[in-house]
Amino acid sequence: MIVFATSDKGGTGRSVTCANIAYRRALGGDDVAYVDFDFGSPTAATVFELGSAVRRAADGGVHSCLRGQVAEPARLDVWLLSEREVLRRSLAGAGRLCLVPGDPGGGEFPADEAMTRRCAALLLAMEQEFAVTIVDLSAGRSYAIDIALRTTARPEFRDVVTRWLVFHRWTRQHIEATAALVGQERGILQIGAHWGHDTEDLVRRIRYVRAAVPGSDASSAAGLRAEQAEWLRSVDAELTRRSGRLGLGRTATLGTVPLDPVLQWSEQLITDEDVLMPPIANADTVQAFRDLADALTDDERWQTL
């Protein structure tokens, strides 16, 4: 399975959420690859804390591979190379967790047929070797989205399971922009149709992830005045109605990641130790990542009602 992840705007928590989903799938025993297609800002190595390793692999990442400058991009074993001690410990039953990094400073670029062939070869190799391949695309109407749609429209991908996660924050601006990214001019559906995708089939393969969502319960309202808490509840209700009208409602949403101080300030993998000793992260956040990781391969969650 290949899962493409994108968002209309940066700062949605897309990359850190995808990294945590990959981490949870690998902990569950799957071999997982994370391919950094964020051409404008390939930062996944920071989330996995692979700074030294990715510097040694400079100029050998996804950008170089697509341009034909290297035959294969670098692969970084997260369990072996992470600078974070808890990630290097032996984990019984865990599958492989591999980062295919982007090139620092690679930037956006358009694709030609040769580049599309190289992209197809890369993704098919990942799909054959790994149970789940997560491809983190650039934000907005990017060349990365165009390359992904152009590549997966090729006949070689007819029998490959591909799915899309579109991330947004829980605000009116993000909800409206996300709906436009998918369904309006030069959006995912229009670009996909241009390259030969069936629009109805593509709609079935798209789900939304709400990120950095503040809670509306009593614990989340602690420290707020009564008027502020009531306002928060009314805004949440209005956003729920708006998202439903725009096609981003409950049945189209794969999961919700709550606002968490560790994600907000550190943008890191959240381990079980982060919840237990000392408890710096919230258990609800870990559960949200587990639920999203499970939902990737839950076919019922991808059925259109």
PDB file of C-alpha atoms in Angstrom:
ATOM      1  CA  MET A   1       0.000   0.000   0.000  1.00  0.00           C
ATOM      2  CA  ILE A   2       1.136   3.522  -0.843  1.00  0.00           C
ATOM      3  CA  VAL A   3      -0.312   6.399   1.177  1.00  0.00           C
ATOM      4  CA  PHE A   4       0.135   9.949  -0.109  1.00  0.00           C
ATOM      5  CA  ALA A   5      -0.129  12.755   2.453  1.00  0.00           C
ATOM      6  CA  THR A   6      -0.666  16.406   1.641  1.00  0.00           C
ATOM      7  CA  SER A   7      -2.278  19.604   2.907  1.00  0.00           C
ATOM      8  CA  ASP A   8      -3.242  22.961   1.476  1.00  0.00           C
ATOM      9  CA  LYS A   9      -1.083  24.845   3.963  1.00  0.00           C
ATOM     10  CA  GLY A  10       2.105  24.244   5.876  1.00  0.00           C
ATOM     11  CA  GLY A  11       1.970  24.005   9.637  1.00  0.00           C
ATOM     12  CA  THR A  12      -0.864  21.487   9.733  1.00  0.00           C
ATOM     13  CA  GLY A  13       1.160  18.838  11.544  1.00  0.00           C
ATOM     14  CA  ARG A  14       1.154  16.635   8.446  1.00  0.00           C
ATOM     15  CA  SER A  15       4.766  15.483   8.593  1.00  0.00           C
ATOM     16  CA  VAL A  16       4.919  14.851  12.334  1.00  0.00           C
ATOM     17  CA  THR A  17       1.601  12.994  12.240  1.00  0.00           C
ATOM     18  CA  CYS A  18       2.691  10.848   9.290  1.00  0.00           C
ATOM     19  CA  ALA A  19       5.963  10.057  11.053  1.00  0.00           C
ATOM     20  CA  ASN A  20       4.066   8.951  14.149  1.00  0.00           C
ATOM     21  CA  ILE A  21       1.702   6.842  12.038  1.00  0.00           C
ATOM     22  CA  ALA A  22       4.700   5.176  10.385  1.00  0.00           C
ATOM     23  CA  TYR A  23       6.266   4.602  13.805  1.00  0.00           C
ATOM     24  CA  ARG A  24       3.096   2.963  15.158  1.00  0.00           C
ATOM     25  CA  ARG A  25       2.717   0.705  12.107  1.00  0.00           C
ATOM     26  CA  ALA A  26       6.332  -0.406  12.452  1.00  0.00           C
ATOM     27  CA  LEU A  27       5.886  -1.090  16.165  1.00  0.00           C
ATOM     28  CA  GLY A  28       2.971  -3.314  15.193  1.00  0.00           C
ATOM     29  CA  GLY A  29       5.229  -5.449  13.007  1.00  0.00           C
ATOM     30  CA  ASP A  30       4.899  -3.913   9.540  1.00  0.00           C
ATOM     31  CA  ASP A  31       7.869  -2.953   7.407  1.00  0.00           C
ATOM     32  CA  VAL A  32       7.262   0.748   6.774  1.00  0.00           C
ATOM     33  CA  ALA A  33       8.925   3.264   4.463  1.00  0.00           C
ATOM     34  CA  TYR A  34       8.528   7.023   4.812  1.00  0.00           C
ATOM     35  CA  VAL A  35       9.406   8.816   1.568  1.00  0.00           C
ATOM     36  CA  ASP A  36       9.977  12.567   1.931  1.00  0.00           C
ATOM     37  CA  PHE A  37       8.469  14.158  -1.183  1.00  0.00           C
ATOM     38  CA  ASP A  38       8.114  17.546   0.507  1.00  0.00           C
ATOM     39  CA  PHE A  39      10.256  19.195  -2.153  1.00  0.00           C
ATOM     40  CA  GLY A  40      10.115  22.668  -0.673  1.00  0.00           C
ATOM     41  CA  SER A  41      10.960  21.681   2.901  1.00  0.00           C
ATOM     42  CA  PRO A  42      12.025  18.050   3.466  1.00  0.00           C
ATOM     43  CA  THR A  43      12.070  17.957   7.270  1.00  0.00           C
ATOM     44  CA  ALA A  44      11.026  14.403   8.163  1.00  0.00           C
ATOM     45  CA  ALA A  45      14.589  13.560   9.202  1.00  0.00           C
ATOM     46  CA  THR A  46      14.222  16.033  12.064  1.00  0.00           C
ATOM     47  CA  VAL A  47      11.136  14.236  13.398  1.00  0.00           C
ATOM     48  CA  PHE A  48      12.978  10.915  13.326  1.00  0.00           C
ATOM     49  CA  GLU A  49      16.063  12.649  14.800  1.00  0.00           C
ATOM     50  CA  LEU A  50      18.358  11.520  11.995  1.00  0.00           C
ATOM     51  CA  GLY A  51      20.333  14.745  11.672  1.00  0.00           C
ATOM     52  CA  SER A  52      23.825  13.287  11.330  1.00  0.00           C
ATOM     53  CA  ALA A  53      22.734  10.454   9.056  1.00  0.00           C
ATOM     54  CA  VAL A  54      20.794  12.688   6.685  1.00  0.00           C
ATOM     55  CA  ARG A  55      23.725  15.098   6.420  1.00  0.00           C
ATOM     56  CA  ARG A  56      25.929  12.192   5.351  1.00  0.00           C
ATOM     57  CA  ALA A  57      23.312  11.293   2.733  1.00  0.00           C
ATOM     58  CA  ALA A  58      23.138  14.837   1.320  1.00  0.00           C
ATOM     59  CA  ASP A  59      22.623  15.022  -2.443  1.00  0.00           C
ATOM     60  CA  GLY A  60      21.474  11.413  -2.532  1.00  0.00           C
ATOM     61  CA  GLY A  61      17.819  11.796  -1.648  1.00  0.00           C
ATOM     62  CA  VAL A  62      14.496  11.726  -3.479  1.00  0.00           C
ATOM     63  CA  HIS A  63      15.250  14.861  -5.532  1.00  0.00           C
ATOM     64  CA  SER A  64      18.493  13.409  -6.884  1.00  0.00           C
ATOM     65  CA  CYS A  65      16.789  10.125  -7.742  1.00  0.00           C
ATOM     66  CA  LEU A  66      13.924  11.754  -9.642  1.00  0.00           C
ATOM     67  CA  ARG A  67      16.352  13.935 -11.582  1.00  0.00           C
ATOM     68  CA  GLY A  68      18.376  10.855 -12.551  1.00  0.00           C
ATOM     69  CA  GLN A  69      21.476  11.958 -10.643  1.00  0.00           C
ATOM     70  CA  VAL A  70      21.540   8.751  -8.559  1.00  0.00           C
ATOM     71  CA  ALA A  71      20.112   5.341  -9.424  1.00  0.00           C
ATOM     72  CA  GLU A  72      18.512   4.880  -6.000  1.00  0.00           C
ATOM     73  CA  PRO A  73      17.961   7.345  -3.168  1.00  0.00           C
ATOM     74  CA  ALA A  74      19.489   6.941   0.259  1.00  0.00           C
ATOM     75  CA  ARG A  75      17.664   4.815   2.804  1.00  0.00           C
ATOM     76  CA  LEU A  76      18.054   5.507   6.490  1.00  0.00           C
ATOM     77  CA  ASP A  77      17.245   2.845   9.090  1.00  0.00           C
ATOM     78  CA  VAL A  78      15.483   4.764  11.865  1.00  0.00           C
ATOM     79  CA  TRP A  79      16.026   2.068  14.513  1.00  0.00           C
ATOM     80  CA  LEU A  80      19.752   1.987  13.786  1.00  0.00           C
ATOM     81  CA  LEU A  81      20.572   5.616  13.027  1.00  0.00           C
ATOM     82  CA  SER A  82      18.269   7.775  15.146  1.00  0.00           C
ATOM     83  CA  GLU A  83      20.032  10.016  17.630  1.00  0.00           C
ATOM     84  CA  ARG A  84      17.197   9.412  20.093  1.00  0.00           C
ATOM     85  CA  GLU A  85      18.139   6.571  22.424  1.00  0.00           C
ATOM     86  CA  VAL A  86      14.636   5.177  22.931  1.00  0.00           C
ATOM     87  CA  LEU A  87      14.317   4.597  19.176  1.00  0.00           C
ATOM     88  CA  ARG A  88      17.562   2.613  19.017  1.00  0.00           C
ATOM     89  CA  ARG A  89      16.537   0.042  21.607  1.00  0.00           C
ATOM     90  CA  SER A  90      15.735  -3.455  20.445  1.00  0.00           C
ATOM     91  CA  LEU A  91      11.982  -3.691  19.904  1.00  0.00           C
ATOM     92  CA  ALA A  92      10.712  -7.266  19.874  1.00  0.00           C
ATOM     93  CA  GLY A  93       8.259  -7.844  17.052  1.00  0.00           C
ATOM     94  CA  ALA A  94       8.795  -4.480  15.374  1.00  0.00           C
ATOM     95  CA  GLY A  95       9.117  -4.229  11.618  1.00  0.00           C
ATOM     96  CA  ARG A  96      11.589  -2.103   9.724  1.00  0.00           C
ATOM     97  CA  LEU A  97      11.218   1.680   9.727  1.00  0.00           C
ATOM     98  CA  CYS A  98      13.044   3.336   6.843  1.00  0.00           C
ATOM     99  CA  LEU A  99      13.269   6.995   5.841  1.00  0.00           C
ATOM    100  CA  VAL A 100      13.958   7.910   2.230  1.00  0.00           C
ATOM    101  CA  PRO A 101      14.997  11.551   2.710  1.00  0.00           C
ATOM    102  CA  GLY A 102      14.596  14.529   0.465  1.00  0.00           C
ATOM    103  CA  ASP A 103      17.615  16.546  -0.597  1.00  0.00           C
ATOM    104  CA  PRO A 104      18.178  19.618   1.597  1.00  0.00           C
ATOM    105  CA  GLY A 105      17.478  22.676  -0.523  1.00  0.00           C
ATOM    106  CA  GLY A 106      16.105  20.568  -3.353  1.00  0.00           C
ATOM    107  CA  GLY A 107      13.114  22.796  -4.083  1.00  0.00           C
ATOM    108  CA  GLU A 108      10.072  22.257  -6.307  1.00  0.00           C
ATOM    109  CA  PHE A 109      10.413  21.208  -9.943  1.00  0.00           C
ATOM    110  CA  PRO A 110       8.076  20.111 -12.773  1.00  0.00           C
ATOM    111  CA  ALA A 111       8.095  16.566 -14.114  1.00  0.00           C
ATOM    112  CA  ASP A 112       8.708  15.186 -17.575  1.00  0.00           C
ATOM    113  CA  GLU A 113       8.097  11.643 -18.805  1.00  0.00           C
ATOM    114  CA  ALA A 114      11.572  10.435 -17.817  1.00  0.00           C
ATOM    115  CA  MET A 115      11.125  11.754 -14.291  1.00  0.00           C
ATOM    116  CA  THR A 116       7.718  10.088 -14.069  1.00  0.00           C
ATOM    117  CA  ARG A 117       9.262   6.745 -15.069  1.00  0.00           C
ATOM    118  CA  ARG A 118      11.904   7.122 -12.372  1.00  0.00           C
ATOM    119  CA  CYS A 119       9.227   8.024  -9.827  1.00  0.00           C
ATOM    120  CA  ALA A 120       7.206   4.956 -10.823  1.00  0.00           C
ATOM    121  CA  ALA A 121      10.241   2.712 -10.428  1.00  0.00           C
ATOM    122  CA  LEU A 122      10.972   4.158  -6.982  1.00  0.00           C
ATOM    123  CA  LEU A 123       7.411   3.827  -5.680  1.00  0.00           C
ATOM    124  CA  LEU A 124       6.902   0.336  -7.093  1.00  0.00           C
ATOM    125  CA  ALA A 125      10.150  -0.813  -5.479  1.00  0.00           C
ATOM    126  CA  MET A 126       8.979   0.605  -2.149  1.00  0.00           C
ATOM    127  CA  GLU A 127       5.543  -1.003  -2.523  1.00  0.00           C
ATOM    128  CA  GLN A 128       7.035  -4.418  -3.203  1.00  0.00           C
ATOM    129  CA  GLU A 129       9.457  -4.263  -0.274  1.00  0.00           C
ATOM    130  CA  PHE A 130       7.366  -2.560   2.416  1.00  0.00           C
ATOM    131  CA  ALA A 131       3.885  -3.286   3.750  1.00  0.00           C
ATOM    132  CA  VAL A 132       3.115   0.433   3.960  1.00  0.00           C
ATOM    133  CA  THR A 133       4.847   3.285   2.141  1.00  0.00           C
ATOM    134  CA  ILE A 134       3.949   6.801   3.281  1.00  0.00           C
ATOM    135  CA  VAL A 135       4.793   9.538   0.778  1.00  0.00           C
ATOM    136  CA  ASP A 136       4.830  12.988   2.393  1.00  0.00           C
ATOM    137  CA  LEU A 137       4.088  15.535  -0.340  1.00  0.00           C
ATOM    138  CA  SER A 138       4.581  19.291  -0.394  1.00  0.00           C
ATOM    139  CA  ALA A 139       1.773  21.556   0.790  1.00  0.00           C
ATOM    140  CA  GLY A 140      -0.562  23.292  -1.630  1.00  0.00           C
ATOM    141  CA  ARG A 141      -0.990  22.854  -5.379  1.00  0.00           C
ATOM    142  CA  SER A 142       2.522  21.574  -5.771  1.00  0.00           C
ATOM    143  CA  TYR A 143       4.562  19.783  -8.388  1.00  0.00           C
ATOM    144  CA  ALA A 144       4.806  16.932  -5.877  1.00  0.00           C
ATOM    145  CA  ILE A 145       1.041  16.338  -6.080  1.00  0.00           C
ATOM    146  CA  ASP A 146       1.184  16.523  -9.877  1.00  0.00           C
ATOM    147  CA  ILE A 147       4.032  13.996 -10.008  1.00  0.00           C
ATOM    148  CA  ALA A 148       2.216  11.630  -7.625  1.00  0.00           C
ATOM    149  CA  LEU A 149      -1.018  11.715  -9.636  1.00  0.00           C
ATOM    150  CA  ARG A 150       0.746  11.482 -12.989  1.00  0.00           C
ATOM    151  CA  THR A 151       2.805   8.522 -11.787  1.00  0.00           C
ATOM    152  CA  THR A 152      -0.038   6.545 -10.203  1.00  0.00           C
ATOM    153  CA  ALA A 153      -2.161   6.928 -13.350  1.00  0.00           C
ATOM    154  CA  ARG A 154       0.330   4.698 -15.176  1.00  0.00           C
ATOM    155  CA  PRO A 155      -0.760   1.124 -16.033  1.00  0.00           C
ATOM    156  CA  GLU A 156       1.837  -0.338 -13.650  1.00  0.00           C
ATOM    157  CA  PHE A 157      -0.191   0.978 -10.707  1.00  0.00           C
ATOM    158  CA  ARG A 158      -3.500  -0.581 -11.737  1.00  0.00           C
ATOM    159  CA  ASP A 159      -3.283  -3.258  -9.020  1.00  0.00           C
ATOM    160  CA  VAL A 160      -1.479  -1.153  -6.400  1.00  0.00           C
ATOM    161  CA  VAL A 161      -3.537   0.085  -3.451  1.00  0.00           C
ATOM    162  CA  THR A 162      -3.037   3.852  -3.190  1.00  0.00           C
ATOM    163  CA  ARG A 163      -4.719   6.111  -0.651  1.00  0.00           C
ATOM    164  CA  TRP A 164      -4.608   9.823   0.140  1.00  0.00           C
ATOM    165  CA  LEU A 165      -4.586  11.646   3.459  1.00  0.00           C
ATOM    166  CA  VAL A 166      -5.313  15.380   3.324  1.00  0.00           C
ATOM    167  CA  PHE A 167      -4.466  17.222   6.533  1.00  0.00           C
ATOM    168  CA  HIS A 168      -6.004  20.383   7.910  1.00  0.00           C
ATOM    169  CA  ARG A 169      -6.187  22.273  11.150  1.00  0.00           C
ATOM    170  CA  TRP A 170      -9.541  22.769  12.831  1.00  0.00           C
ATOM    171  CA  THR A 171     -10.167  26.334  11.655  1.00  0.00           C
ATOM    172  CA  ARG A 172     -12.564  27.860   9.128  1.00  0.00           C
ATOM    173  CA  GLN A 173      -9.717  28.993   6.882  1.00  0.00           C
ATOM    174  CA  HIS A 174      -8.075  25.568   6.812  1.00  0.00           C
ATOM    175  CA  ILE A 175     -11.357  23.723   6.217  1.00  0.00           C
ATOM    176  CA  GLU A 176     -12.275  25.917   3.251  1.00  0.00           C
ATOM    177  CA  ALA A 177      -8.764  25.808   1.786  1.00  0.00           C
ATOM    178  CA  THR A 178      -8.637  22.016   2.108  1.00  0.00           C
ATOM    179  CA  ALA A 179     -11.964  21.576   0.336  1.00  0.00           C
ATOM    180  CA  ALA A 180     -10.625  23.782  -2.472  1.00  0.00           C
ATOM    181  CA  LEU A 181      -7.354  21.843  -2.691  1.00  0.00           C
ATOM    182  CA  VAL A 182      -9.272  18.651  -3.336  1.00  0.00           C
ATOM    183  CA  GLY A 183     -12.320  19.694  -5.316  1.00  0.00           C
ATOM    184  CA  GLN A 184     -11.807  23.044  -6.994  1.00  0.00           C
ATOM    185  CA  GLU A 185      -9.735  24.361  -9.900  1.00  0.00           C
ATOM    186  CA  ARG A 186      -6.274  22.761 -10.202  1.00  0.00           C
ATOM    187  CA  GLY A 187      -7.120  20.615  -7.205  1.00  0.00           C
ATOM    188  CA  ILE A 188      -6.363  16.947  -6.641  1.00  0.00           C
ATOM    189  CA  LEU A 189      -9.477  15.696  -8.438  1.00  0.00           C
ATOM    190  CA  GLN A 190      -8.994  17.931 -11.477  1.00  0.00           C
ATOM    191  CA  ILE A 191      -5.297  17.121 -11.804  1.00  0.00           C
ATOM    192  CA  GLY A 192      -6.032  13.436 -11.318  1.00  0.00           C
ATOM    193  CA  ALA A 193      -8.661  13.487 -14.070  1.00  0.00           C
ATOM    194  CA  HIS A 194      -6.202  15.261 -16.370  1.00  0.00           C
ATOM    195  CA  TRP A 195      -3.731  12.395 -15.989  1.00  0.00           C
ATOM    196  CA  GLY A 196      -6.374   9.701 -16.438  1.00  0.00           C
ATOM    197  CA  HIS A 197      -7.663   8.887 -12.955  1.00  0.00           C
ATOM    198  CA  ASP A 198     -11.349   8.098 -12.568  1.00  0.00           C
ATOM    199  CA  THR A 199     -12.733  10.919 -10.422  1.00  0.00           C
ATOM    200  CA  GLU A 200     -15.185   8.793  -8.441  1.00  0.00           C
ATOM    201  CA  ASP A 201     -12.488   6.239  -7.702  1.00  0.00           C
ATOM    202  CA  LEU A 202     -10.095   8.978  -6.595  1.00  0.00           C
ATOM    203  CA  VAL A 203     -12.742  10.439  -4.267  1.00  0.00           C
ATOM    204  CA  ARG A 204     -13.071   7.015  -2.610  1.00  0.00           C
ATOM    205  CA  ARG A 205      -9.334   6.973  -1.959  1.00  0.00           C
ATOM    206  CA  ILE A 206      -9.208  10.354  -0.178  1.00  0.00           C
ATOM    207  CA  ARG A 207      -9.706  10.836   3.550  1.00  0.00           C
ATOM    208  CA  TYR A 208      -9.093  13.834   5.797  1.00  0.00           C
ATOM    209  CA  VAL A 209      -7.142  14.168   9.033  1.00  0.00           C
ATOM    210  CA  ARG A 210      -7.907  16.951  11.484  1.00  0.00           C
ATOM    211  CA  ALA A 211      -4.721  17.988  13.276  1.00  0.00           C
ATOM    212  CA  ALA A 212      -3.987  20.073  16.370  1.00  0.00           C
ATOM    213  CA  VAL A 213      -7.644  20.061  17.381  1.00  0.00           C
ATOM    214  CA  PRO A 214      -8.292  21.700  20.773  1.00  0.00           C
ATOM    215  CA  GLY A 215     -10.670  19.729  22.953  1.00  0.00           C
ATOM    216  CA  SER A 216     -14.082  21.065  23.841  1.00  0.00           C
ATOM    217  CA  ASP A 217     -14.546  19.057  27.051  1.00  0.00           C
ATOM    218  CA  ALA A 218     -14.207  20.267  30.633  1.00  0.00           C
ATOM    219  CA  SER A 219     -10.516  19.398  30.961  1.00  0.00           C
ATOM    220  CA  SER A 220      -9.662  21.324  27.793  1.00  0.00           C
ATOM    221  CA  ALA A 221     -11.616  24.325  29.044  1.00  0.00           C
ATOM    222  CA  ALA A 222      -9.672  24.476  32.305  1.00  0.00           C
ATOM    223  CA  GLY A 223      -8.297  27.975  32.792  1.00  0.00           C
ATOM    224  CA  LEU A 224     -10.847  29.548  30.461  1.00  0.00           C
ATOM    225  CA  ARG A 225     -13.573  31.884  31.600  1.00  0.00           C
ATOM    226  CA  ALA A 226     -17.101  30.532  31.271  1.00  0.00           C
ATOM    227  CA  GLU A 227     -17.730  32.860  28.335  1.00  0.00           C
ATOM    228  CA  GLN A 228     -14.611  31.615  26.547  1.00  0.00           C
ATOM    229  CA  ALA A 229     -15.532  27.971  27.104  1.00  0.00           C
ATOM    230  CA  GLU A 230     -19.003  28.563  25.699  1.00  0.00           C
ATOM    231  CA  TRP A 231     -17.540  30.404  22.701  1.00  0.00           C
ATOM    232  CA  LEU A 232     -15.154  27.486  22.085  1.00  0.00           C
ATOM    233  CA  ARG A 233     -18.056  25.037  22.033  1.00  0.00           C
ATOM    234  CA  SER A 234     -20.044  27.207  19.630  1.00  0.00           C
ATOM    235  CA  VAL A 235     -17.073  27.560  17.257  1.00  0.00           C
ATOM    236  CA  ASP A 236     -16.495  23.798  17.345  1.00  0.00           C
ATOM    237  CA  ALA A 237     -20.147  23.194  16.446  1.00  0.00           C
ATOM    238  CA  GLU A 238     -19.989  25.707  13.586  1.00  0.00           C
ATOM    239  CA  LEU A 239     -16.806  24.109  12.219  1.00  0.00           C
ATOM    240  CA  THR A 240     -18.462  20.697  12.374  1.00  0.00           C
ATOM    241  CA  ARG A 241     -21.386  21.973  10.290  1.00  0.00           C
ATOM    242  CA  ARG A 242     -19.091  23.752   7.826  1.00  0.00           C
ATOM    243  CA  SER A 243     -16.851  20.726   7.316  1.00  0.00           C
ATOM    244  CA  GLY A 244     -19.906  18.573   6.631  1.00  0.00           C
ATOM    245  CA  ARG A 245     -21.211  20.979   3.994  1.00  0.00           C
ATOM    246  CA  LEU A 246     -17.833  21.038   2.255  1.00  0.00           C
ATOM    247  CA  GLY A 247     -17.391  17.259   2.185  1.00  0.00           C
ATOM    248  CA  LEU A 248     -14.925  17.051   5.078  1.00  0.00           C
ATOM    249  CA  GLY A 249     -17.414  15.653   7.572  1.00  0.00           C
ATOM    250  CA  ARG A 250     -17.325  12.659   9.877  1.00  0.00           C
ATOM    251  CA  THR A 251     -17.549   9.907   7.261  1.00  0.00           C
ATOM    252  CA  ALA A 252     -14.788  11.473   5.135  1.00  0.00           C
ATOM    253  CA  THR A 253     -12.478  12.006   8.121  1.00  0.00           C
ATOM    254  CA  LEU A 254     -10.091   9.194   8.992  1.00  0.00           C
ATOM    255  CA  GLY A 255      -9.008  10.614  12.331  1.00  0.00           C
ATOM    256  CA  THR A 256      -8.411  13.574  14.609  1.00  0.00           C
ATOM    257  CA  VAL A 257      -5.155  14.438  16.370  1.00  0.00           C
ATOM    258  CA  PRO A 258      -5.644  16.527  19.512  1.00  0.00           C
ATOM    259  CA  LEU A 259      -3.607  19.587  20.326  1.00  0.00           C
ATOM    260  CA  ASP A 260      -0.610  18.358  22.313  1.00  0.00           C
ATOM    261  CA  PRO A 261       2.219  20.453  23.794  1.00  0.00           C
ATOM    262  CA  VAL A 262       4.863  17.929  22.738  1.00  0.00           C
ATOM    263  CA  LEU A 263       3.744  18.089  19.105  1.00  0.00           C
ATOM    264  CA  GLN A 264       3.296  21.837  19.234  1.00  0.00           C
ATOM    265  CA  TRP A 265       6.728  22.642  20.610  1.00  0.00           C
ATOM    266  CA  SER A 266       8.923  19.675  19.731  1.00  0.00           C
ATOM    267  CA  GLU A 267       7.414  17.982  16.632  1.00  0.00           C
ATOM    268  CA  GLN A 268       8.765  14.567  17.524  1.00  0.00           C
ATOM    269  CA  LEU A 269       7.799  10.929  17.624  1.00  0.00           C
ATOM    270  CA  ILE A 270       5.732  10.318  20.749  1.00  0.00           C
ATOM    271  CA  THR A 271       6.744   7.046  22.372  1.00  0.00           C
ATOM    272  CA  ASP A 272       4.951   5.176  25.133  1.00  0.00           C
ATOM    273  CA  GLU A 273       7.670   6.395  27.481  1.00  0.00           C
ATOM    274  CA  ASP A 274       6.666   9.993  26.750  1.00  0.00           C
ATOM    275  CA  VAL A 275       3.259   9.208  28.220  1.00  0.00           C
ATOM    276  CA  LEU A 276       4.530   7.232  31.210  1.00  0.00           C
ATOM    277  CA  MET A 277       7.901   8.392  32.536  1.00  0.00           C
ATOM    278  CA  PRO A 278       7.658  11.290  32.900  1.00  0.00           C
ATOM    279  CA  PRO A 279       4.219  11.873  31.359  1.00  0.00           C
ATOM    280  CA  ILE A 280       5.062  14.808  29.084  1.00  0.00           C
ATOM    281  CA  ALA A 281       2.658  13.802  26.287  1.00  0.00           C
ATOM    282  CA  ASN A 282      -1.034  13.039  26.467  1.00  0.00           C
ATOM    283  CA  ALA A 283      -2.310   9.477  26.235  1.00  0.00           C
ATOM    284  CA  ASP A 284      -5.109  10.666  23.930  1.00  0.00           C
ATOM    285  CA  THR A 285      -2.500  11.732  21.375  1.00  0.00           C
ATOM    286  CA  VAL A 286      -0.863   8.308  21.313  1.00  0.00           C
ATOM    287  CA  GLN A 287      -4.270   6.680  20.948  1.00  0.00           C
ATOM    288  CA  ALA A 288      -5.076   8.991  18.041  1.00  0.00           C
ATOM    289  CA  PHE A 289      -1.891   7.878  16.272  1.00  0.00           C
ATOM    290  CA  ARG A 290      -2.700   4.217  16.929  1.00  0.00           C
ATOM    291  CA  ASP A 291      -6.208   4.677  15.557  1.00  0.00           C
ATOM    292  CA  LEU A 292      -4.914   6.394  12.413  1.00  0.00           C
ATOM    293  CA  ALA A 293      -2.286   3.699  11.891  1.00  0.00           C
ATOM    294  CA  ASP A 294      -4.952   0.992  12.138  1.00  0.00           C
ATOM    295  CA  ALA A 295      -7.365   2.910   9.904  1.00  0.00           C
ATOM    296  CA  LEU A 296      -4.894   3.036   7.010  1.00  0.00           C
ATOM    297  CA  THR A 297      -5.630  -0.601   6.197  1.00  0.00           C
ATOM    298  CA  ASP A 298      -9.198  -0.853   7.500  1.00  0.00           C
ATOM    299  CA  ASP A 299     -11.133  -1.196   4.245  1.00  0.00           C
ATOM    300  CA  GLU A 300     -14.451  -0.366   5.926  1.00  0.00           C
ATOM    301  CA  ARG A 301     -13.101   3.090   6.790  1.00  0.00           C
ATOM    302  CA  TRP A 302     -12.453   3.694   3.093  1.00  0.00           C
ATOM    303  CA  GLN A 303     -15.891   2.758   1.832  1.00  0.00           C
ATOM    304  CA  THR A 304     -18.042   5.570   0.476  1.00  0.00           C
ATOM    305  CA  LEU A 305     -21.464   5.793   2.093  1.00  0.00           C
TER     306      LEU A 305
END
